[in-house]
Each structure stands twice: as C-alpha cells, then as structure tokens.
C-alpha cells in the first residue's frame, strides 16, 4: 500500500467515542493542533448501550467533567429526554443525577461542537499503525495509507479493538451496532509489545415501542423541577418522556434456564471477562437463583424513533430464545425485536501499565483513555478522555501532569483505582469506592474543580463568571445564616409551632438549620430578609450547614491522607536495592513505580511494613541530601 504524508498535528486522538471527544476538545481548547479520527463518524459519541448519562457515582463524574470545562454535562442538558435525581432517600453524598438521553441528538450535538472547535480537525479514517521514533510516538498511519505526524497520540478505541460479537453460537468480527471493528491496529500494538487482554460486555435487545403494552407496566416519570447537569444551566424546561417498569417471572427464568447451554457465555464461546456490576439476565438467573423476579426498565432511545431499550436484560442467548423470554414478561407479550441482544469481546490494556497522567509507561507520548483502559461506561470514558487530553497537552509543553487525587474528585478515585490497583474486569465507578464522598458531592464539583479547569485554560469566561457568582453568593449566605439571630420571641413561637424543643440560647439561623426537622424553606418565616437564591445554591448552603461536623471530620481524614500523598517517591528508585522490603513488594513497586508513599500503600502486595521500610529509606535519603 502506497503511503503519503497528510498532515502534522500536536496531538492525534484515535477514537471519537466518549473518551476521544473529551480528549480532543480538551487538547484543542488548550491550543493544541488536534486530529480526531473515527473509523465511522456515526460512532462519534455513540451510545451503543444504555440511553442514559449519569446515575450512582457516574453523575458525580459528569458534574466534575463539567466543572473542569469538559463537554458531557452541557451535551446531555441539550439532548436529554428525562431527568431524575436518584438516591434522594439517602444522604447528599450519594445523591446522583441520571438523565435519559436522546442518542441521535446526543451524537448530533457533540458532533456539532467538535466540528466548530478551533484547532480541532475531525476525520473518518481507521488508524492501522502507530508510528514510533526512538521508542516515542510520532504519529499514525491509516488504512488508506495516509500518514499523520503527531508529537503525542491518545488511544481511545473503546469496544472496537478486535471487536467480536456473540449471539448464541454465532460469532463474528464486528464493532458495536454492526460497525467495522479495528483489527489491524490491535495487531500492530501487539507487535510493538503492548500487553493487551480480552474483556467483554453485553447489551439487551432493542424493541419496537409500539409493540409493547404499557398498561401492564409502572410508569416512571422525570423530576419536576429538572436539575441540570451543567453548572452553566440554572434551570431547564422540557416535556419529559417516561420510562416503564416491569418484571421477569418464573416462566422467563424457566425459558432461560432450559436454554442456558445455548448462550455464548455459558456455551463457553466467550473468553473475555465481563462486568460484575452489569450482569446479563443469564448471569442474574444463575447467580441469584432464589430471586423470583428481576426488574426491567423500558427506556426511550430517542424522540424521533420508536426503538426502546430493555434495561437490565442484556443477553447472548440466540434470537429465538431472546424472543421467547422477552415475550414472557408482562407488557412484552407481543414484543417485536428491532436489534437483538448481544455480547461483545474486545482488546484493552491492563491500566497498571499507565502512569497517573494516563501516559503509557512503555510508549512515551502515548496516552490512553476509556474502555481501552479497562473501564466500562460513557462517564468513566469521558472523564479519562478529558484527563488524557489535558495531560497530553501539558506533556508537550514539558509541564507537570494534572493529577487529581482520591480526596479531590471521583475522577481521582477512578484513575487511581485503575492505575494503582488495576482491574480484572470492566471497571465501573461507584460511590462505595470513594472514601471521602461527603466532600466529593456532585453539588459542589464546581467549587472543587472550576479553578483548576480555569488554570488549565479549559474554563470559558461565561463559566468562570458564573462560578465566581456562585462562590460569592454561597459564602455570603453562609456568613449571613451564621450571623443572623432572629428575635428570641419569634424563634420561640416558631419552634413551639413546629412542636420542637426551644433549647436555651437564641440560636442563629445556621444553628436552627442544623436541626434535622428544619430545612432552608421551613425557616422562611423567621428570615424575611433572605436573598432570592437559585435552587442549586440553596442545596449547597443547606448541605454545608447541616453536615458541617461530618464535613470537618472528613477534612481531617483528608489531611492525614494527603500527608502520605505528598511524600513523593523519586522516579529512579531501584526497589530491588532496598533491603527490608519483601520480594513481592520490590517486584510490584518496580513495576508500578508509584509517585508517592500514599500510592505505594494502595498497591496490592505492598504491606504496611513495606511502607515503614520506605519511610525509613526516604528519611535516610533526606538526611544524605541535607549533608
Ligand atoms: C455491547 C455494549 C454493551 C455495553 N454495556 C455497557 C454497560 O452495561 N454499562 C456501561 O457502563 N457501559 C457499557 N458499554 C460501554 C460503553 O459503551 C462504553 O463504555 C463507552 O462507549 C466507552 O467509550 P469509549 O470512548 O472508550 O469508546 P467507544 O465509545 O467505544 O468509542 C470508540 C471509538 O474509537 C473508534 N475507533 C476504534 N478503533 C479505531 C481505529 N483503529 N481508528 C479510528 N477510530 C477507531 C470508534 O470508531 C469509536 O469512535 C457497552 C458497550 C457496548 C458496545
């Protein structure tokens, strides 16, 4: 095949999925000449699985991407069909926004932003080879022979890399939704010595909405008022679509059990490791055999299509079995399958081969993001894409990498878990993975991260003005509540009218707000001078006041955590030389090369005793340098 030069860029991004789009936008917004490739532009910001953005833990990631100046939050606010705040029965730390997405609109809106972005060049092309010069990336070659030079490359190939689809005992090379897989690049990366492994994931069938009987299901409506994902939006008005809830039953389970040998997974056709937290219906029935029924949510795929998504019902059983078990479910008796459920296997790396900046340890200038790093989910992919784009740009300028640690952001937990602990299955974020979740709430992501995004050049003036306004108003309101002491007589009458113990001293509004029985609204009679604040600001203020004690406690824990994070470990240490370290620890430390004592302490196989040995070693180093 003849090869020819087609252009020079600072950064080339291979893959325009959720990771690639955020990476390319971040790099271009930081002023880098950026190329964004996708085998097929219809796969740009495509949602091959669930038609939603957000949910438990994932909503936090979207808010953090937004606060840093990323695009996902803005894009879903333009293209959502329904919005709900979930986990509201629990504490504010786990409140998570989830929006049903109009998939086609989400794609169109993101493509429009990408096409309009200065310094960003979008192309439909398949990368088949990575170019290296003296071991460092220098560009790529496409299937048609085009050579694109680039000083850094970001790999965000998703579920396409050596993609293989499984439905029953039929298997064929393909990306999701029948799109072309990416095989040549997988061969090239392997030939260059990159360690790749097989993961798998699965998706349910899509059905014709008009073939369903919704009168046999429970309607689930969106919230009113709607809470926007992006901090740029104070409110959103939209007529929302509903989702519908129904359940499997014994007949569904019997059909699946009797045919489980025909499933690609249980038939032994699939070698890839699947996500424990997104089990197929076959898995659910095998693993939770005692459960009499499993939930199924019917979710709209888009305003301009009658296709619906059968959430919770992914499968790799053959189509005839799929039709029978779906039709055994109330409301689906006459269901028409538009697209069958399937499982997909694909190549990805072991993320412990990456630095916390998402640069590959063995290929200087090569950054990796998304499903390719062993994660699963649009939000996880977008968060890594943003960080890879930022760090590729900083790396080109010889600037220090932008790392968020576990006490600063869900993004920090996501990347630290992947890179330091590794993962043996597709990794998805969860609130339970986050130690300091009371500090890392979705409502305060702007206060935690917008200044960092501004320093990187990613936060627009409009977003910056909005942030300053929010910060100023919040601080003013917290001060006002703390300093405002309503007249004692009125407070007494008010508390008695609420049947509450008046207590001794005349409390401030803040002290009253700390009472579990009272909230910001209920205090209005005692607070006639209050400013008119938008909902999102009231939520921020209320949490800050009501949880002040817990928040301060968590801040102390973070201070202890950061002391370990700030004990940097020199890059060039040869851990084999440090006597007192156990063999496993020496091997793991030399392989993972942690940045700090804190990161070292999270590597499995490195014990607290090993950390003490390192502490003594660092102290000795410090004294030697002081001499
Ligand atoms: C069947 C299926 C089921 C899923 N189930 C779930 C689930 O249950 N829960 C969940 O959280 N997530 C699920 N996902 C995952 C979710 O879709 C991904 O996490 C998300 O899309 C990953 O985003 P990404 O940017 O890493 O990759 P993708 O969105 O897959 O995008 C990859 C991009 O790379 C491009 N590309 C690949 N190779 C090349 C090349 N050589 N040259 C040029 N372009 C290339 C593709 O064209 C595409 O644009 C599922 C995905 C699939 C396919």
XYZ file of C-alpha atoms and ligand atoms in Angstrom:
680
model
C 0.000 0.000 0.000
C 1.418 3.395 -1.006
C 1.877 5.809 1.896
C 1.743 9.594 1.773
C 2.028 12.488 4.231
C -1.350 14.022 5.114
C -0.547 16.458 7.893
C 1.269 17.415 11.081
C -0.515 17.788 14.405
C 0.439 18.262 18.030
C -1.958 15.565 19.181
C -3.779 12.770 17.317
C -6.757 11.102 19.014
C -7.681 7.632 17.769
C -11.381 7.130 18.526
C -14.271 9.629 18.712
C -16.242 7.873 21.413
C -16.981 9.457 24.796
C -13.297 9.386 25.738
C -11.965 10.580 22.377
C -14.384 13.510 22.120
C -13.472 14.908 25.560
C -9.744 14.307 24.925
C -9.781 16.087 21.569
C -11.840 19.029 22.836
C -9.564 19.482 25.874
C -6.386 19.373 23.765
C -7.793 21.804 21.163
C -9.132 24.153 23.859
C -5.631 24.196 25.363
C -4.421 25.416 21.968
C -3.006 22.182 20.541
C -3.486 21.388 16.859
C -5.510 18.224 17.272
C -6.629 15.457 14.902
C -9.640 13.313 15.871
C -10.178 10.063 13.972
C -13.044 7.615 13.944
C -13.476 4.566 11.717
C -17.023 5.753 11.186
C -18.269 9.222 12.129
C -21.666 7.749 13.040
C -19.791 6.270 16.041
C -18.964 9.787 17.275
C -20.243 9.968 20.866
C -22.330 6.917 20.086
C -24.224 5.202 22.927
C -24.062 1.521 21.994
C -25.643 0.518 25.257
C -27.926 2.264 27.781
C -29.587 5.513 26.595
C -28.635 7.435 29.684
C -25.935 9.594 31.243
C -25.250 9.657 34.963
C -26.581 7.523 37.789
C -24.956 6.453 41.067
C -21.356 7.724 41.075
C -21.498 8.355 37.316
C -23.479 11.557 37.898
C -20.586 12.801 40.014
C -18.148 12.172 37.164
C -20.317 14.145 34.722
C -20.517 17.091 37.125
C -16.732 17.022 37.610
C -16.132 16.886 33.835
C -18.439 19.880 33.516
C -16.746 21.841 36.328
C -13.351 21.330 34.641
C -14.671 22.682 31.334
C -15.499 19.365 29.621
C -18.482 18.810 27.306
C -20.570 15.831 28.510
C -22.730 17.769 31.003
C -23.517 20.546 28.532
C -24.276 17.959 25.830
C -26.712 15.892 27.879
C -28.557 19.068 29.006
C -29.208 19.702 25.276
C -30.261 16.132 24.465
C -31.980 14.567 27.473
C -35.448 13.005 27.376
C -35.964 12.579 31.109
C -34.089 13.623 34.250
C -34.176 12.156 37.764
C -32.171 12.649 40.940
C -31.613 9.177 42.393
C -30.707 8.043 45.921
C -32.619 11.021 47.366
C -33.755 8.848 50.295
C -30.091 8.639 51.299
C -27.619 11.373 52.295
C -26.435 14.137 49.909
C -23.099 12.353 49.381
C -24.783 9.768 47.171
C -27.467 11.874 45.501
C -26.806 11.267 41.805
C -28.343 12.808 38.730
C -29.371 10.493 35.874
C -30.743 11.634 32.545
C -32.272 9.557 29.764
C -30.563 10.553 26.548
C -31.880 11.025 23.024
C -28.989 9.053 21.469
C -29.215 10.566 17.993
C -29.486 14.101 19.395
C -26.559 13.477 21.770
C -24.440 12.396 18.788
C -25.543 15.351 16.623
C -24.929 17.950 19.332
C -21.459 16.598 20.205
C -20.526 16.386 16.504
C -21.638 19.999 16.017
C -19.398 21.135 18.924
C -16.450 19.121 17.582
C -16.857 20.480 14.050
C -16.973 24.071 15.348
C -13.990 23.771 17.696
C -10.908 25.779 16.608
C -7.617 23.781 16.402
C -9.613 20.542 16.002
C -9.729 18.507 12.798
C -12.249 15.634 12.599
C -11.741 12.831 10.055
C -13.322 9.499 9.181
C -10.398 7.096 8.924
C -9.158 3.874 10.510
C -5.749 4.009 12.194
C -3.926 0.770 11.441
C -0.436 1.580 12.735
C 1.188 3.669 15.414
C 4.417 5.383 14.337
C 7.357 5.376 16.756
C 10.688 7.189 16.508
C 13.324 6.082 19.036
C 10.564 4.425 21.069
C 8.483 7.590 21.269
C 5.197 8.050 19.364
C 5.428 10.220 16.282
C 2.113 9.688 14.523
C -0.070 7.102 12.840
C -0.930 5.531 9.500
C -4.486 4.942 8.280
C -5.969 2.053 6.276
C -5.753 4.144 3.097
C -2.003 4.901 3.562
C -2.325 8.411 4.973
C 0.461 9.338 7.395
C -0.449 11.835 10.122
C 2.509 13.107 12.181
C 1.772 13.901 15.802
C 4.029 14.530 18.823
C 1.524 12.801 21.128
C -1.194 10.228 20.436
C -4.265 9.334 22.519
C -5.725 5.832 22.151
C -9.473 5.698 22.861
C -10.631 2.746 20.780
C -13.427 1.589 23.125
C -15.075 -1.737 22.376
C -13.915 -1.701 18.723
C -10.366 -3.068 19.142
C -10.547 -6.621 17.783
C -14.280 -6.372 18.459
C -16.117 -9.706 18.205
C -19.879 -10.120 18.608
C -21.554 -13.176 20.135
C -25.232 -14.183 19.840
C -25.809 -17.806 20.783
C -23.237 -19.898 18.915
C -22.809 -17.331 16.167
C -19.738 -15.134 16.462
C -18.243 -12.643 14.033
C -15.734 -9.795 13.958
C -17.566 -6.502 14.421
C -17.697 -3.333 16.461
C -20.905 -2.421 18.295
C -24.088 -1.891 16.252
C -22.609 -3.750 13.301
C -19.896 -1.108 12.770
C -16.473 -2.154 11.482
C -14.065 -3.456 14.127
C -10.466 -2.279 14.496
C -8.258 -5.334 13.977
C -5.120 -4.066 12.203
C -4.293 -1.588 14.963
C -4.666 -4.351 17.591
C -2.146 -6.476 15.639
C 0.226 -3.503 15.373
C 0.055 -2.660 19.096
C 0.697 -6.303 19.982
C 3.631 -6.441 17.552
C 5.059 -3.367 19.276
C 5.000 -5.273 22.582
C 1.922 -3.703 24.163
C 0.232 -6.050 26.635
C -3.435 -6.477 25.588
C -6.152 -8.614 27.145
C -9.781 -9.543 26.417
C -12.745 -8.023 28.167
C -16.378 -8.359 27.277
C -19.623 -6.572 27.854
C -23.172 -7.086 26.718
C -26.300 -5.193 25.788
C -30.027 -6.020 25.737
C -32.290 -6.099 22.696
C -33.981 -3.007 21.319
C -37.697 -3.414 20.772
C -40.394 -1.561 18.845
C -42.122 0.622 21.440
C -45.484 0.354 19.697
C -45.359 -3.460 20.103
C -45.431 -3.119 23.893
C -48.448 -2.850 26.242
C -47.544 -0.075 28.704
C -50.814 -0.513 30.616
C -49.206 -3.602 32.180
C -46.182 -1.647 33.453
C -45.468 1.010 36.099
C -44.771 4.456 34.662
C -41.691 6.260 35.932
C -41.779 9.974 35.293
C -38.995 12.533 35.319
C -38.413 15.054 38.133
C -40.083 18.449 38.243
C -38.283 20.794 38.515
C -35.434 19.425 36.379
C -31.929 19.649 37.863
C -29.402 20.425 35.063
C -26.138 18.524 34.750
C -24.134 21.549 33.691
C -23.280 24.305 36.156
C -23.773 26.637 33.181
C -27.541 25.987 33.381
C -29.596 27.197 36.356
C -32.769 25.507 35.162
C -34.160 23.511 32.211
C -37.697 23.321 30.874
C -38.708 20.298 28.770
C -41.634 17.964 28.272
C -40.173 14.693 29.534
C -40.584 11.149 28.247
C -41.409 8.382 30.727
C -39.690 5.093 31.447
C -41.677 1.977 32.290
C -41.044 -0.719 34.874
C -41.981 -4.392 34.579
C -40.539 -7.636 35.931
C -39.451 -11.052 34.767
C -41.263 -14.064 36.241
C -40.844 -17.810 36.756
C -41.709 -18.509 33.113
C -38.965 -16.117 31.944
C -36.492 -17.831 34.262
C -37.565 -21.323 33.110
C -37.048 -20.441 29.411
C -33.587 -19.061 30.147
C -32.547 -21.977 32.389
C -33.666 -24.545 29.797
C -31.620 -22.827 27.097
C -28.638 -21.540 29.065
C -26.352 -24.020 27.232
C -27.098 -22.108 24.022
C -25.864 -18.789 25.474
C -22.488 -17.678 24.079
C -21.259 -17.080 27.625
C -22.477 -20.297 29.223
C -21.763 -22.199 25.995
C -18.081 -21.364 26.544
C -17.648 -19.314 23.349
C -16.549 -16.145 25.154
C -13.075 -15.824 26.768
C -13.318 -12.122 27.668
C -14.055 -11.070 31.278
C -17.367 -9.270 31.780
C -18.532 -6.566 34.250
C -19.764 -7.991 37.584
C -21.959 -4.893 38.081
C -23.732 -5.110 34.701
C -24.657 -8.814 34.680
C -26.558 -10.385 31.766
C -30.016 -11.825 32.515
C -28.432 -15.295 32.270
C -25.947 -14.272 34.993
C -28.699 -12.847 37.208
C -30.775 -16.028 36.999
C -27.740 -18.226 37.684
C -26.223 -16.094 40.440
C -29.464 -15.051 42.165
C -31.478 -18.246 41.622
C -33.597 -17.527 44.687
C -34.882 -14.215 43.343
C -38.452 -14.687 41.984
C -38.225 -11.713 39.613
C -35.807 -9.171 38.120
C -36.564 -5.559 37.163
C -36.764 -4.445 33.556
C -36.954 -0.769 32.662
C -38.233 0.151 29.188
C -36.310 3.296 28.240
C -36.817 5.509 25.168
C -33.851 5.615 22.774
C -34.831 8.919 21.179
C -37.659 11.355 20.438
C -37.505 10.578 16.704
C -37.535 6.782 16.957
C -39.920 4.103 18.222
C -36.987 1.958 19.363
C -36.836 1.293 23.111
C -34.059 -0.112 25.312
C -34.789 -3.058 27.653
C -32.628 -2.075 30.614
C -31.399 -4.915 32.804
C -31.901 -7.595 30.113
C -28.578 -7.922 28.321
C -28.027 -11.421 26.925
C -26.009 -13.558 24.498
C -28.691 -16.208 24.034
C -29.771 -16.953 20.434
C -32.514 -14.755 18.982
C -35.280 -17.376 19.117
C -34.710 -17.772 22.862
C -34.476 -13.987 23.298
C -37.906 -13.579 21.645
C -39.464 -16.226 23.894
C -38.091 -14.951 27.209
C -38.797 -11.278 26.401
C -42.392 -12.167 25.394
C -42.894 -13.960 28.718
C -42.620 -10.616 30.525
C -45.812 -8.602 31.374
C -46.333 -5.865 28.752
C -43.934 -7.505 26.272
C -46.213 -10.311 25.143
C -46.285 -9.032 21.518
C -42.814 -7.517 21.538
C -41.022 -7.072 18.222
C -37.204 -7.177 18.467
C -35.581 -4.469 16.312
C -31.985 -5.234 17.301
C -31.065 -8.476 19.139
C -29.172 -8.536 22.424
C -25.522 -9.459 22.074
C -22.206 -9.716 23.871
C -19.043 -8.119 22.535
C -15.455 -9.027 23.270
C -12.647 -6.542 22.674
C -8.967 -5.868 23.374
C -7.926 -3.488 26.122
C -4.814 -2.828 28.165
C -4.014 -3.527 31.821
C -4.190 0.003 33.257
C -1.328 -0.665 35.676
C 0.845 -0.120 32.570
C -0.151 3.554 32.771
C 1.069 6.489 34.849
C -1.471 8.558 36.801
C -1.308 11.018 33.878
C -2.654 8.155 31.674
C 0.594 8.097 29.695
C 1.667 4.546 28.806
C 4.832 3.574 30.730
C 6.414 1.827 27.732
C 5.486 4.349 24.995
C 6.426 7.969 25.810
C 3.862 10.368 24.346
C 1.143 7.714 24.101
C -1.867 8.427 26.328
C -4.811 6.028 26.807
C -8.446 6.600 27.802
C -11.852 4.985 28.164
C -12.911 1.384 27.696
C -9.432 0.742 26.267
C -8.132 1.256 29.845
C -10.375 -1.467 31.254
C -13.262 0.707 32.447
C -16.897 0.494 31.409
C -19.346 3.329 30.929
C -19.733 6.549 28.979
C -18.998 8.681 32.041
C -15.878 6.786 33.066
C -14.652 7.034 29.468
C -15.365 10.764 29.183
C -13.579 11.508 32.475
C -10.444 9.651 31.381
C -10.598 11.255 27.941
C -10.640 14.722 29.477
C -7.655 13.910 31.704
C -5.705 12.271 28.830
C -6.312 15.301 26.604
C -5.180 17.702 29.335
C -2.072 15.665 30.162
C -1.039 15.130 26.538
C -1.129 18.915 26.082
C 0.816 19.540 29.318
C 3.341 16.820 28.391
C 4.025 18.518 25.055
C 4.767 21.756 26.925
C 7.004 19.927 29.402
C 4.648 20.978 32.195
C 3.802 18.932 35.282
C 0.983 16.419 34.810
C -2.512 17.303 36.059
C -3.364 14.664 38.640
C -6.482 14.697 40.813
C -6.060 12.600 43.957
C -8.666 10.494 45.781
C -9.562 13.348 48.131
C -10.223 15.845 45.322
C -12.518 14.100 42.856
C -14.321 10.939 41.720
C -12.094 11.287 38.642
C -9.099 10.936 41.000
C -10.549 7.748 42.517
C -11.387 6.326 39.064
C -7.881 6.814 37.669
C -6.068 5.829 40.876
C -8.132 2.630 41.151
C -7.349 1.718 37.530
C -3.657 2.650 37.507
C -2.652 1.711 41.075
C -4.944 -1.191 41.968
C -5.643 -2.420 38.409
C -8.853 -4.255 37.471
C -9.623 -7.841 36.468
C -12.998 -6.914 34.905
C -14.560 -3.855 33.234
C -14.372 -1.236 35.992
C -17.304 0.998 36.795
C -17.316 3.844 39.307
C -19.489 3.520 42.421
C -19.988 5.820 45.396
C -18.796 2.991 47.663
C -15.319 3.191 46.072
C -14.926 6.810 47.237
C -13.541 7.285 50.748
C -14.258 11.000 51.050
C -17.679 11.053 49.344
C -19.220 13.587 51.738
C -16.642 16.090 50.480
C -16.886 14.923 46.852
C -20.586 15.517 46.315
C -21.991 16.209 42.860
C -23.469 19.541 44.009
C -20.059 21.043 44.894
C -17.984 19.824 41.939
C -17.777 23.412 40.683
C -16.359 24.667 43.980
C -13.816 21.821 43.987
C -12.629 21.919 40.363
C -13.540 25.044 38.353
C -10.444 26.973 39.466
C -8.261 24.053 38.339
C -10.021 23.989 34.965
C -9.544 27.751 34.653
C -5.793 27.424 35.357
C -5.602 24.838 32.549
C -7.333 27.193 30.101
C -10.426 24.992 29.773
C -12.973 27.100 31.638
C -14.678 29.734 29.495
C -15.275 33.295 30.718
C -19.023 32.621 30.972
C -18.429 29.587 33.175
C -15.831 31.476 35.233
C -18.222 34.417 35.859
C -20.938 32.000 36.891
C -18.580 30.199 39.243
C -17.391 33.432 40.905
C -21.015 34.491 41.346
C -21.960 31.131 42.896
C -18.940 31.170 45.213
C -19.510 34.736 46.333
C -23.241 34.198 46.945
C -22.624 30.959 48.804
C -20.010 32.437 51.127
C -22.235 35.464 51.748
C -25.230 33.280 52.562
C -23.259 31.010 54.901
C -21.996 34.092 56.738
C -25.482 35.646 56.860
C -27.059 32.476 58.283
C -24.318 32.205 60.912
C -24.626 35.843 61.954
C -28.417 36.252 61.773
C -30.137 35.635 65.113
C -33.914 36.068 64.773
C -35.708 37.801 67.678
C -35.869 35.293 70.562
C -39.632 35.625 70.975
C -40.296 34.869 67.308
C -37.919 31.899 67.376
C -39.603 30.548 70.477
C -43.082 30.874 68.938
C -41.846 29.335 65.694
C -40.235 26.322 67.382
C -43.297 25.742 69.556
C -45.496 25.915 66.436
C -43.282 23.204 64.963
C -43.522 21.180 68.171
C -39.774 21.498 68.661
C -37.796 21.984 71.856
C -36.930 25.696 72.057
C -33.488 24.987 73.556
C -31.721 27.620 75.689
C -29.884 30.422 73.816
C -31.421 32.345 70.893
C -29.981 30.353 68.007
C -28.688 31.751 64.750
C -30.419 30.751 61.521
C -27.476 28.418 60.850
C -27.937 26.730 64.236
C -31.657 26.313 63.511
C -30.904 24.889 60.074
C -28.746 22.202 61.678
C -31.885 20.776 63.273
C -32.902 17.654 61.292
C -36.578 18.667 61.456
C -35.927 22.020 59.766
C -34.747 22.953 56.300
C -33.997 26.177 54.433
C -37.584 26.575 53.221
C -39.210 25.930 56.601
C -37.107 28.703 58.172
C -38.539 31.340 55.831
C -40.984 32.755 58.458
C -38.021 33.582 60.703
C -35.950 35.009 57.851
C -37.881 37.686 55.941
C -34.685 39.384 54.647
C -33.311 36.335 52.865
C -31.943 36.835 49.320
C -33.619 35.082 46.371
C -31.233 32.212 45.683
C -31.476 29.595 42.901
C -32.254 26.014 43.963
C -28.745 24.696 43.349
C -27.286 27.341 45.678
C -29.806 26.604 48.424
C -28.849 22.909 48.172
C -25.171 23.752 48.501
C -25.752 26.028 51.511
C -28.059 23.550 53.242
C -25.603 20.653 52.956
C -22.677 22.803 54.101
C -24.591 23.864 57.239
C -26.331 20.620 58.120
C -23.288 18.368 57.594
C -20.659 20.819 58.855
C -19.499 18.485 61.639
C -19.140 15.423 59.386
C -17.511 17.528 56.674
C -14.883 18.841 59.101
C -14.200 15.308 60.335
C -13.697 14.149 56.759
C -11.377 17.091 56.140
C -9.166 15.831 58.994
C -9.069 12.387 57.374
C -8.119 14.021 54.081
C -5.294 15.915 55.782
C -3.878 12.598 57.017
C -4.325 11.050 53.547
C -2.586 13.951 51.842
C 0.418 13.765 54.151
C 1.107 10.321 52.628
C 0.263 11.544 49.105
C 2.761 14.380 49.463
C 5.618 12.048 50.388
C 6.908 11.799 46.812
C 8.922 8.737 45.773
C 11.806 9.550 43.420
C 11.194 8.245 39.878
C 14.591 6.473 39.640
C 14.496 4.352 42.840
C 15.529 0.733 42.309
C 13.364 -1.035 44.841
C 15.450 -4.221 44.458
C 18.195 -2.318 46.308
C 16.097 -1.567 49.396
C 16.772 -4.303 51.891
C 13.912 -4.935 54.288
C 11.311 -4.767 51.508
C 9.613 -8.126 50.868
C 10.237 -9.707 47.448
C 6.627 -9.218 46.248
C 6.751 -5.553 47.258
C 10.064 -4.995 45.431
C 8.649 -6.513 42.242
C 5.340 -4.631 42.455
C 6.990 -1.272 43.274
C 9.456 -1.628 40.413
C 6.605 -2.446 38.069
C 4.018 0.140 39.217
C 6.575 2.865 40.085
C 4.224 4.771 42.410
C 4.501 8.611 42.571
C 4.010 8.805 46.326
C 4.045 6.826 49.548
C 0.258 7.077 49.530
C 0.004 5.498 46.067
C 2.523 2.816 47.101
C 0.330 1.919 50.088
C -2.590 1.162 47.746
C -0.713 -1.301 45.553
C -1.892 -4.832 46.363
C 1.054 -6.814 47.715
C 2.706 -3.803 49.369
C 2.171 -4.153 53.112
C 2.167 -1.507 55.889
C 5.522 -2.992 56.960
C 6.912 -2.294 53.486
C 5.623 1.275 53.739
C 7.522 1.688 57.040
C 10.682 0.443 55.321
C 10.150 3.026 52.593
C 9.559 5.752 55.199
C 12.931 4.959 56.824
C 14.585 4.852 53.396
C 13.143 8.267 52.441
C 14.278 9.747 55.750
C 17.835 8.425 55.104
C 17.741 9.936 51.597
C 16.589 13.283 53.036
C 19.441 13.368 55.544
C 22.015 12.462 52.868
C 20.735 15.290 50.647
C 20.818 17.703 53.594
C 24.532 16.999 54.175
C -22.498 -4.011 23.599
C -22.086 -2.990 24.591
C -22.580 -3.052 25.864
C -22.191 -2.139 26.811
N -22.689 -2.235 28.052
C -22.356 -1.317 28.961
C -22.928 -1.371 30.254
O -23.723 -2.230 30.514
N -22.587 -0.425 31.167
C -21.701 0.540 30.849
O -21.417 1.338 31.708
N -21.131 0.622 29.630
C -21.465 -0.303 28.697
N -20.924 -0.242 27.479
C -19.801 0.539 27.354
C -19.896 1.868 26.794
O -20.414 1.877 25.636
C -18.529 2.319 26.699
O -18.047 2.323 27.988
C -18.268 3.660 26.137
O -18.872 3.836 24.926
C -16.770 3.735 26.041
O -16.423 4.907 25.474
P -15.034 4.993 24.694
O -14.891 6.389 24.269
O -13.946 4.388 25.495
O -15.209 4.046 23.428
P -16.340 3.952 22.346
O -17.498 4.736 22.703
O -16.488 2.501 22.092
O -15.666 4.676 21.065
C -14.531 4.142 20.447
C -14.235 4.975 19.203
O -12.999 4.513 18.663
C -13.098 4.462 17.258
N -12.035 3.563 16.803
C -11.709 2.342 17.289
N -10.622 1.851 16.664
C -10.246 2.806 15.755
C -9.195 2.913 14.795
N -8.308 1.941 14.655
N -9.123 4.023 14.043
C -10.024 5.045 14.192
N -11.055 5.009 15.083
C -11.149 3.909 15.844
C -14.516 4.020 17.010
O -14.921 4.329 15.715
C -15.251 4.874 18.088
O -15.447 6.181 17.607
C -21.282 -1.142 26.492
C -20.769 -1.064 25.198
C -21.171 -1.977 24.254
C -20.619 -1.921 22.898
